[in-house]
Coordinates of C-alpha atoms and ligand atoms in Angstrom, one line a residue:
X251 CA 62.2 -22.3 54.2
X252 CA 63.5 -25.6 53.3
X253 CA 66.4 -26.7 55.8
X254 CA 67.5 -30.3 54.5
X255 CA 67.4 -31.1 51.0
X256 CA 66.3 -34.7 49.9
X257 CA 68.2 -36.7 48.3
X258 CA 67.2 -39.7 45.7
X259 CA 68.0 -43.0 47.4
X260 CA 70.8 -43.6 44.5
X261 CA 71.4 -43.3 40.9
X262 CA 68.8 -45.7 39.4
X263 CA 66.1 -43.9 41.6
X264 CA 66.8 -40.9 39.7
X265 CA 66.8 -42.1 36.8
X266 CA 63.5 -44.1 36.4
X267 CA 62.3 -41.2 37.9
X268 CA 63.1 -38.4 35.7
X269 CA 62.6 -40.9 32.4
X270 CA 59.1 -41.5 34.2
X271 CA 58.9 -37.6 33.8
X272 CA 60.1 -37.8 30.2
X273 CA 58.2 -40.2 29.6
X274 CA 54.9 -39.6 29.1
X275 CA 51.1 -38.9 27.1
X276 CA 54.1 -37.0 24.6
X277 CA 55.5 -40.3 23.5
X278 CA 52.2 -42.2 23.4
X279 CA 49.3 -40.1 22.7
X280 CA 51.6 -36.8 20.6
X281 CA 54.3 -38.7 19.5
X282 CA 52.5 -41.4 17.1
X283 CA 49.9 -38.8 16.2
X284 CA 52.3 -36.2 14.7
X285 CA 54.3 -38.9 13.1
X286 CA 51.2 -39.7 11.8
X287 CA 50.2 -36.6 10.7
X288 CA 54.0 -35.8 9.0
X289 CA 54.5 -38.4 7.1
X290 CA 56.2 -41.1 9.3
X291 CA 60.3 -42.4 9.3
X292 CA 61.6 -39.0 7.3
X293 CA 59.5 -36.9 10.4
X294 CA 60.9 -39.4 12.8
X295 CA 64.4 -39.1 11.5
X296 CA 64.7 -35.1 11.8
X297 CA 63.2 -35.4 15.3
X298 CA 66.1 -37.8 16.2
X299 CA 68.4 -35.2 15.1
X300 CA 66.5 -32.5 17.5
X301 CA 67.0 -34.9 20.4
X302 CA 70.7 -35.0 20.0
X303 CA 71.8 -31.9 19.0
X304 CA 69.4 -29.4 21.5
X305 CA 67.0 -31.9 23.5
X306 CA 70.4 -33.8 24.9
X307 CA 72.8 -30.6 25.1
X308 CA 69.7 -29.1 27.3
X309 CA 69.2 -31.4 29.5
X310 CA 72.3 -32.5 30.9
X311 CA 72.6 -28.5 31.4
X312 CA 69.4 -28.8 32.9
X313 CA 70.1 -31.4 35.4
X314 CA 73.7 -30.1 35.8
X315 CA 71.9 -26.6 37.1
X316 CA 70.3 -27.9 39.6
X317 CA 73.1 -30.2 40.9
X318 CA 75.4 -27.5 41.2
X319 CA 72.5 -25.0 43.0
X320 CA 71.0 -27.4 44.9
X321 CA 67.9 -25.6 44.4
X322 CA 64.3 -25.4 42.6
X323 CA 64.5 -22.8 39.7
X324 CA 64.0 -19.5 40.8
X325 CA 66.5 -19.8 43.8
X326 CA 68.9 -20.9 41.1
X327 CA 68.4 -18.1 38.6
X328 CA 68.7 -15.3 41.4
X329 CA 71.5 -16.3 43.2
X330 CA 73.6 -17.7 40.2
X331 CA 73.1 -14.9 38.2
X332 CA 76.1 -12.8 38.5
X333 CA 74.2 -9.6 37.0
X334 CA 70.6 -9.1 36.1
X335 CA 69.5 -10.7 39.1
X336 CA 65.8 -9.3 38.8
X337 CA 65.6 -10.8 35.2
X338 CA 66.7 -14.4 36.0
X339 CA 64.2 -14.2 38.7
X340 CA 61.7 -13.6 36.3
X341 CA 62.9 -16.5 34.1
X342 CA 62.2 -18.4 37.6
X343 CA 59.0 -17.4 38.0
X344 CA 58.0 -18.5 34.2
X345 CA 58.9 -21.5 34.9
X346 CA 57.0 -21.9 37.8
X347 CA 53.7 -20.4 35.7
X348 CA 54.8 -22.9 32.6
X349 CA 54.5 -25.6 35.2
X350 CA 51.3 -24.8 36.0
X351 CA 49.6 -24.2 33.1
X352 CA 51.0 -27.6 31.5
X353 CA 49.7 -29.6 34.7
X354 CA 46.2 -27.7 34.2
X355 CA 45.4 -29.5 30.5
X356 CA 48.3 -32.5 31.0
X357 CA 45.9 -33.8 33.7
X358 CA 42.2 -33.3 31.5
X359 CA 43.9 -35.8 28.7
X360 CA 45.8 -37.9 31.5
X361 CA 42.4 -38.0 33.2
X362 CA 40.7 -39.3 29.7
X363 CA 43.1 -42.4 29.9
X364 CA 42.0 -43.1 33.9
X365 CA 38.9 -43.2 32.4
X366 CA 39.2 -45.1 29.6
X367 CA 41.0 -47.7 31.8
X368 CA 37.2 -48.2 33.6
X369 CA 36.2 -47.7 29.7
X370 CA 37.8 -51.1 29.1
X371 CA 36.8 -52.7 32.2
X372 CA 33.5 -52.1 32.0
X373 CA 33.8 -53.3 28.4
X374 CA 32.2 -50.6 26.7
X375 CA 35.3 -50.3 24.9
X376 CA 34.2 -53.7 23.7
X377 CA 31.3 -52.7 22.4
X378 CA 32.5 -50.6 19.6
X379 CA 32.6 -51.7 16.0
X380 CA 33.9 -49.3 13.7
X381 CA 35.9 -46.1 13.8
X382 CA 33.2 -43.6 13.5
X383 CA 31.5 -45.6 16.9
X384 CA 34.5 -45.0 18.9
X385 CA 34.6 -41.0 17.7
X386 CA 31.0 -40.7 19.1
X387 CA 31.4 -42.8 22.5
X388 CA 34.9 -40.7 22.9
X389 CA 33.1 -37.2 22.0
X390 CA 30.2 -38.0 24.4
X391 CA 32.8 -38.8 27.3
X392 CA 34.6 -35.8 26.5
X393 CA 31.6 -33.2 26.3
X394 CA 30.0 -34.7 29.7
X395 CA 31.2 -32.4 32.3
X396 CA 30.9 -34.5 35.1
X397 CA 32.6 -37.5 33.3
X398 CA 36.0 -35.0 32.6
X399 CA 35.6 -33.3 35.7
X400 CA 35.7 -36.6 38.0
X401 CA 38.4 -38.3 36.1
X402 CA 40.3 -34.8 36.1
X403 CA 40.3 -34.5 40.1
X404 CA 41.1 -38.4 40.8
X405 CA 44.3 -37.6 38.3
X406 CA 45.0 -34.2 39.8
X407 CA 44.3 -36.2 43.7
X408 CA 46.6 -39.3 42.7
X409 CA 49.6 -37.0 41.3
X410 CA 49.1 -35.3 44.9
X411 CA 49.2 -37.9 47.2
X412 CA 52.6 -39.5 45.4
X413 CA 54.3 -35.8 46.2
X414 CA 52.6 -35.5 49.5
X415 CA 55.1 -38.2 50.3
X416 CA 58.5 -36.5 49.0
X417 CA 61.0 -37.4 46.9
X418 CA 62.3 -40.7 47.9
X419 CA 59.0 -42.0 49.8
X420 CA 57.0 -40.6 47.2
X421 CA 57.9 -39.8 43.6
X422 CA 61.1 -42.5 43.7
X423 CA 59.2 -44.9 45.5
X424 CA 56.5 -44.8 42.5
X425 CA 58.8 -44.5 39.5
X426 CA 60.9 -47.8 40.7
X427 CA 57.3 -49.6 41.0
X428 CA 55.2 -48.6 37.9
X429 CA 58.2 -47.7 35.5
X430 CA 58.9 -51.4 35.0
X431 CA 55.4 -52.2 34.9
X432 CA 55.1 -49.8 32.4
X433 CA 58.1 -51.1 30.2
X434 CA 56.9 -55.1 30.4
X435 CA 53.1 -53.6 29.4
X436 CA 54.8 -51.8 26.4
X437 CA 57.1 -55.0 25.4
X438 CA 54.0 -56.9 25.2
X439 CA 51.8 -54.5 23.1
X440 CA 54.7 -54.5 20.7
X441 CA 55.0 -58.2 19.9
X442 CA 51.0 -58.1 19.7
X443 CA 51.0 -55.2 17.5
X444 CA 53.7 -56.5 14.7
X445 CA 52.0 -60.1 14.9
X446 CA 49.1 -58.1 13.7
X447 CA 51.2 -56.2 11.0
X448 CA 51.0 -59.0 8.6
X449 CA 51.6 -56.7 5.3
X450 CA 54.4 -55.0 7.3
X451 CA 52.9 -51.6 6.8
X452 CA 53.3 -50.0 9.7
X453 CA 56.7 -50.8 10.0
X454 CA 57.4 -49.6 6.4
X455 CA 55.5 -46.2 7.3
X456 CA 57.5 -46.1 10.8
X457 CA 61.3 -46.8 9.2
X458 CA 60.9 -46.3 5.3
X459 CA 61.5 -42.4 4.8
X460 CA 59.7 -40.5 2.2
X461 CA 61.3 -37.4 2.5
X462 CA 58.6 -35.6 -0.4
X463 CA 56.7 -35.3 2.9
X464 CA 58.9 -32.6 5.4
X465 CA 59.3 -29.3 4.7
X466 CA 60.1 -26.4 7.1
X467 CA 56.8 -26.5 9.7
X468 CA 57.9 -30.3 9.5
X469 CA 60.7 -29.4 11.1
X470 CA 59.6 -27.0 13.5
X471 CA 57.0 -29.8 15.2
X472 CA 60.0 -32.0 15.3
X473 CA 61.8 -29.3 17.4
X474 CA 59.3 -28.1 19.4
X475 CA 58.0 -31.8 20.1
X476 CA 62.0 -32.4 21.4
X477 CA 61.4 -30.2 24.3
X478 CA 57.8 -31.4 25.3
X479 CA 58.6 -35.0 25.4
X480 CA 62.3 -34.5 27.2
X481 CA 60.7 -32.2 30.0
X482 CA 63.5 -29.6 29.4
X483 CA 62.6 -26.0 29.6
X484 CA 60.4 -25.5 32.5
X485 CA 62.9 -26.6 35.4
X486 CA 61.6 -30.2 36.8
X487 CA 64.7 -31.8 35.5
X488 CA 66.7 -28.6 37.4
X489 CA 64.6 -29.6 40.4
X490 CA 65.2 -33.6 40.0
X491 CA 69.0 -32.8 39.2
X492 CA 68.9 -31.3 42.8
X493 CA 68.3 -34.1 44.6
X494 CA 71.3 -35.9 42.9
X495 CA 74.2 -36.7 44.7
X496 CA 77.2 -35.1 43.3
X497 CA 78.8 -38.4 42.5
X498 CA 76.9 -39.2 39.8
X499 CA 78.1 -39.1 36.0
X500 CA 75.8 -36.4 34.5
X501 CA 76.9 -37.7 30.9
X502 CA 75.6 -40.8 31.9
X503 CA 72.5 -39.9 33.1
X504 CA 71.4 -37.6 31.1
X505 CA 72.1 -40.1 28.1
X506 CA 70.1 -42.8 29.1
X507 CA 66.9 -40.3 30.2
X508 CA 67.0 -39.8 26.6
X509 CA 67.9 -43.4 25.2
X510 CA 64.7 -44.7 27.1
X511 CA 62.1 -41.8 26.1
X512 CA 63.4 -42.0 22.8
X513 CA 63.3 -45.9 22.7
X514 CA 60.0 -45.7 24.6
X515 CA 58.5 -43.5 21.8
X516 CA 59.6 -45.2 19.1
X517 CA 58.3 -48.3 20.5
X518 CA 54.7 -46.9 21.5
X519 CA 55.0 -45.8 18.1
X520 CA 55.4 -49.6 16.4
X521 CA 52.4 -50.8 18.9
X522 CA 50.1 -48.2 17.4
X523 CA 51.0 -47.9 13.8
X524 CA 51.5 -52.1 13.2
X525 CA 47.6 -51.8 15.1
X526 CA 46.3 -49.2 12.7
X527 CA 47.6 -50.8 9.9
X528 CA 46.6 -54.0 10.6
X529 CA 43.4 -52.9 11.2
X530 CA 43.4 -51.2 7.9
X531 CA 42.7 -47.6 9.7
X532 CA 43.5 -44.2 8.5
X533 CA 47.5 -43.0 10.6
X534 CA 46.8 -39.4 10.3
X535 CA 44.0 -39.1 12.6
X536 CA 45.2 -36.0 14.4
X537 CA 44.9 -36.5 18.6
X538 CA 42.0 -38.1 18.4
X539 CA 44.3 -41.7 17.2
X540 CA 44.4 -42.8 20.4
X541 CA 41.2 -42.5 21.9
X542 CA 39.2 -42.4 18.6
X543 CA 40.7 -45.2 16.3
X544 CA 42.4 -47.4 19.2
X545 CA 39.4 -48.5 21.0
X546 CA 38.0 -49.6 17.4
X547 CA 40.7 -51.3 17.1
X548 CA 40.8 -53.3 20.2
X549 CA 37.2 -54.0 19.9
X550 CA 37.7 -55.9 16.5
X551 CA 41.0 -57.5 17.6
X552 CA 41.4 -60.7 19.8
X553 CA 41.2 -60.3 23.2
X554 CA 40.9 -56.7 21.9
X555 CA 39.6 -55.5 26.2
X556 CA 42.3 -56.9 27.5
X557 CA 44.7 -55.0 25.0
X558 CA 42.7 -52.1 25.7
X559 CA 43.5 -52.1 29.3
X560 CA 46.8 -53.1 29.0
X561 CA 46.9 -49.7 26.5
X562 CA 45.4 -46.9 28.7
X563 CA 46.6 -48.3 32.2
X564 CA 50.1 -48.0 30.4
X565 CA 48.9 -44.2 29.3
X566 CA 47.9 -43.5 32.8
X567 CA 51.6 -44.8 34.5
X568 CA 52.8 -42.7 31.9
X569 CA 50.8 -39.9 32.5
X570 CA 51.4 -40.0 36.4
X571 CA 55.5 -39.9 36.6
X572 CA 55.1 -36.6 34.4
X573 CA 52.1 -34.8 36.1
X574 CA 54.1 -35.4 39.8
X575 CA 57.5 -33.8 38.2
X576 CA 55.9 -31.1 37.2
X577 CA 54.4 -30.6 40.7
X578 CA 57.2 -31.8 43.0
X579 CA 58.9 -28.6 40.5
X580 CA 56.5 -26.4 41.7
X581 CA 56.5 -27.6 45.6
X582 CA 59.5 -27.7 45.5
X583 CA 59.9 -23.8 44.6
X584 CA 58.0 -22.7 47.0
X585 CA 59.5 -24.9 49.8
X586 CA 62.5 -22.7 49.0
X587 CA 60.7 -19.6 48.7
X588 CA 58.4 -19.8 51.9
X589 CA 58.0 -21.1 55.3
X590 CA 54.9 -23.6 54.3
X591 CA 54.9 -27.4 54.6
X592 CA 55.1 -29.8 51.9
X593 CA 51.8 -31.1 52.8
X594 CA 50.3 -28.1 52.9
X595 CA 51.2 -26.6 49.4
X596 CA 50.5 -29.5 47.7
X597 CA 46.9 -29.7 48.9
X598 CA 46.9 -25.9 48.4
X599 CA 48.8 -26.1 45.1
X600 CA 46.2 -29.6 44.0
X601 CA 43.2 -27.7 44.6
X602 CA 44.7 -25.0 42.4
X603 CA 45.9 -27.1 39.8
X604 CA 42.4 -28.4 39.4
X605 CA 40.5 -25.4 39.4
X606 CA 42.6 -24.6 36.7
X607 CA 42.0 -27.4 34.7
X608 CA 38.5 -27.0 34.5
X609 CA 38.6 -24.4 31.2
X610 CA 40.2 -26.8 30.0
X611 CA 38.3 -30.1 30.8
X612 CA 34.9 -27.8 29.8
X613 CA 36.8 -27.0 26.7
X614 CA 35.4 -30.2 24.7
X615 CA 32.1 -29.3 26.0
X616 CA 30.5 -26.6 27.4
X617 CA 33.2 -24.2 26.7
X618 CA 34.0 -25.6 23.4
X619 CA 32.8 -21.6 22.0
X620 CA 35.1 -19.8 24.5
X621 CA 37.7 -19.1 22.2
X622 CA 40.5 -16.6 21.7
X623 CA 42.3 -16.3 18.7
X624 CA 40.4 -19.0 17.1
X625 CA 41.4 -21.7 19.6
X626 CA 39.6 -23.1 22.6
X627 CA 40.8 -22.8 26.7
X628 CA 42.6 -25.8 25.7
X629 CA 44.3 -25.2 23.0
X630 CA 45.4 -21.8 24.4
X631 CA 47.4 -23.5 27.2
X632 CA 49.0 -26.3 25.1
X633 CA 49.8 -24.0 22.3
X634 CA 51.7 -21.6 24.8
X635 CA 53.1 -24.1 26.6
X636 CA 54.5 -26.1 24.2
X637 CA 55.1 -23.8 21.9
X638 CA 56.4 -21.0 23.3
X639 CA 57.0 -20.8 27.1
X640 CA 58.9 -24.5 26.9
X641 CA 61.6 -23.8 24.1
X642 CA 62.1 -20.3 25.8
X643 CA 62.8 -22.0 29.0
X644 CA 65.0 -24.5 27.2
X645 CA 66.8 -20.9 25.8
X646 CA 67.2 -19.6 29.3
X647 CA 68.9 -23.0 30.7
X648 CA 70.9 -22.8 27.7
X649 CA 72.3 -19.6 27.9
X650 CA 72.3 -19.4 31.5
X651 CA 74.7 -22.7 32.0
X652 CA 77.0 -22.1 28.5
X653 CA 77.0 -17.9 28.5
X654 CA 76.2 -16.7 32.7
X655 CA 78.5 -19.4 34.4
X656 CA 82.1 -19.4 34.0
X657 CA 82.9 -22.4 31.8
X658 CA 85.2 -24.0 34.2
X659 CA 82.7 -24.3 37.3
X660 CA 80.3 -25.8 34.1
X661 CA 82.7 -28.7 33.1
X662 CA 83.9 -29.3 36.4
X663 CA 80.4 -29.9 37.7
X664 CA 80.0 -31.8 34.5
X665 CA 82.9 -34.2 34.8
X666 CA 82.0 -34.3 38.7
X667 CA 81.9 -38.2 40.1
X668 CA 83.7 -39.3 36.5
X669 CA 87.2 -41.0 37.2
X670 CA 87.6 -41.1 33.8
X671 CA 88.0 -37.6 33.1
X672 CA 90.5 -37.5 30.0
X673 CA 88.4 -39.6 28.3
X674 CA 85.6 -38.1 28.3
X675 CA 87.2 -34.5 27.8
X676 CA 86.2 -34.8 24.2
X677 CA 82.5 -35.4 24.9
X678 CA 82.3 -32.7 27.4
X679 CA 83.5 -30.5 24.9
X680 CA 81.4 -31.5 22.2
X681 CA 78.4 -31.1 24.9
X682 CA 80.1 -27.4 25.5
X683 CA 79.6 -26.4 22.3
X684 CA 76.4 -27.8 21.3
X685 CA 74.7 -26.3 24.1
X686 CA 76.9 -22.8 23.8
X687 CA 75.8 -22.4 20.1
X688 CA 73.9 -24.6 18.3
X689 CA 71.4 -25.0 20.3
X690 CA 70.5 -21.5 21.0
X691 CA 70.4 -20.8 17.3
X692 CA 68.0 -23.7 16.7
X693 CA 65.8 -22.9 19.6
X694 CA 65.7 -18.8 18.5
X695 CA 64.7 -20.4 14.7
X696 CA 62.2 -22.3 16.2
X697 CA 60.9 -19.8 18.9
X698 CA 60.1 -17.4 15.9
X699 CA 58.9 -19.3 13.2
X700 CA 55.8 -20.4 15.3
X701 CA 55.5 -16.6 16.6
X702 CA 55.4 -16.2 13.0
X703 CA 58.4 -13.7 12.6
X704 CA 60.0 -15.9 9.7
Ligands
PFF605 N1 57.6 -35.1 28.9 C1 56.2 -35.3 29.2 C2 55.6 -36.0 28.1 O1 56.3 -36.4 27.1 O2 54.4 -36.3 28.2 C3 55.5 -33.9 29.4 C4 56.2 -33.0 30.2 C5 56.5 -33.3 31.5 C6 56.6 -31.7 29.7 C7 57.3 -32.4 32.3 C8 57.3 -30.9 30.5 C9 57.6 -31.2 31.7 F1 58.4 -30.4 32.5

């Protein structure tokens, strides 16, 4: 049992940390690749809207939970809930298993861009000439099992020893040093990438809309993609919102967690597309853009290694801040719920975490023919993840927060550490509301389209 709860070291600890979480291989490896893949601006536009009207409602609920608990998820849910106690538990306890089943695949990919980081040093990432080269050399690396394995366990290992250390020493301590590294590494990718746009099409595909291109599954990705790349659904930013102090303006944070994934994505989105197009490559790649058509890229560019380090170091700090907020969520629930160390469950929790990645790593070799419904270990757990278990957790928060707690004790914890108050009445309101009805609605419209009830 967990006696004294840490605290982050102040408000700009908090929230470089959970924008590290937010941040992450969604805005640079999904992000461009569905954008891609949809069309472009139009695509980009509607997933705007998704961010502000459910991913920001969400997630100031979201961190606003776990202020006012002062606990990981399940704790929250069970002794919050005024009736139904069992249930909430139960919405806990998915969380918990949502966690676990993201941080089994999120660290196979965020292992790929360790590797490809040695990739570029080692300058075989120089030694590729054309597109179709850099599909082979990225499906060789993928089906060697030792290659995915060993790149999985450093990732899984490297996300363990940052929580090993705790909030403040650890995951703070890390988010303050890399997430400006990682901002200055992004800056400078963009300036290279539109020097390289000279026709300007990237940036026409990125801010032009043709709207001939969405229709209703257009949509849906938008929606869905909200909740993966804001980390709201599955409790971490409960658990980070936890360790806040209760002077902090939640309006405020929560605003500019989404201002600087958003910005972040749009901006990893301008390095890659003004790249592609300069390059004269094909945008709608699928997932492979990143690791198949970059590195052909970079090999034909200017200083084209050095770009490519610059690229997957940036996709590994990117990759790290997530992969340790999903796990200091998970240690963190069972600090509350048992009388174990930290140290000890997250060697315990590691060693799980990677074990349960292997399906996953083997799935691009090996296991590629283990398939249910069609789809591979892989694609299992990202499609129920992201899919399903995230935009149902981002229902429970919703409807916990707006419809289970009385809506006083919800804006007063809202407007907590705001001297302000009257003037922001009409925000809080507007936030009320949102996050009362419209987002629910969208979320339940989403949630059954991709079960494929409408
Ligand atoms: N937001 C992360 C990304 O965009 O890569 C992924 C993620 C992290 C999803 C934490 C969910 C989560 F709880």
């Amino acid at each position: 049992m967990q006696t004294t709860r840490e605290h982050w070291g102040n408000k700009l600890g908090f929230i470089l940390a959970a924008a590290g979480s937010a941040v992450g291989l969604g805005n640079i490896w999904k992000f461009p690749y569905i954008t891609g893949e949809n069309g472009g601006a139009a695509f980009i536009i509607i997933y705007l809207l998704c961010i502000m009207l459910i991913g920001l409602p969400v997630l100031i609920a979201e961190i606003l939970l776990g202020r006012y608990a002062q606990k990981g998820p399940i704790s929250t849910f069970r002794d919050f809930a005024r009736r139904h106690k069992k249930i909430w538990t139960a919405g806990g306890i998915l969380f918990f298993i949502t966690g676990f089943i993201i941080l089994g695949y999120y660290n196979v990919i965020a292992g790929w861009s360790l590797g490809y980081v040695f990739e570029s040093i080692s300058g075989h990432i120089a030694g590729i000439s054309s597109s179709a080269d850099a599909a082979t050399h990225f499906r060789e690396l993928v089906s060697n099992p030792v290659w995915t394995l060993f790149w999985h366990f450093i990732f899984v290992a490297a996300g363990g020893l940052v929580v090993y250390f705790g909030v403040r020493n650890g995951i703070e301590r890390i988010a303050r040093l890399l997430m400006p590294v990682f901002f200055l590494i992004l800056i400078f990718l963009v300036f290279w990438g539109v020097s390289l746009d000279g026709e300007g099409k990237g940036l026409t595909f990125l801010f032009q809309p043709d709207w001939s291109t969405i229709n209703f599954k257009t949509v849906l990705i938008a929606l869905g993609h909200a909740f993966f790349t804001l980390s709201v659904g599955m409790g971490v930013l409960l658990t980070y919102g936890s360790y806040l102090d209760k002077n902090d303006n939640l309006l405020f944070c929560g605003s500019m967690i989404v201002i600087l994934d958003t910005l972040i994505a749009l901006m990893a989105g301008l390095a890659i597309f003004t790249s592609v197009f300069g390059m004269g490559f094909d945008p709608a790649e699928g997932p492979g853009l990143v690791f198949n058509v970059l590195p052909a890229v970079f090999s034909i560019m200017p200083a084209g290694s050095i770009f490519s380090l610059l690229f997957f170091t940036l996709l590994s700090i990117a990759a790290l801040t997530s992969t340790i907020s999903i796990l200091e969520m998970l240690v963190s629930t069972l600090l509350d719920e048992t009388r174990f160390s930290r140290h000890h469950i997250v060697i315990v929790l590691s060693l799980l975490i990677f074990v349960l990645g292997i399906p996953a790593a083997l799935s691009f070799g090996g296991w590629s023919h283990v398939r249910l419904f069609d789809m591979t270990m892989f694609d299992i757990m990202d499609y129920l993840s992201a899919n399903i278990l995230l935009p149902f957790g981002g229902l429970l928060v919703a409807v916990f927060v707006a419809w289970v707690l009385k809506k006083n004790t919800v804006l007063n914890e809202l407007y907590r550490g705001i001297a302000e108050k009257s003037a922001l009445r009409k925000t809080g309101d507007t936030w009320y509301f949102l996050l009362k009805y419209v987002a629910p609605v969208l979320i339940i419209l989403v949630f059954l389209s991709i079960t494929g009830i409408i």
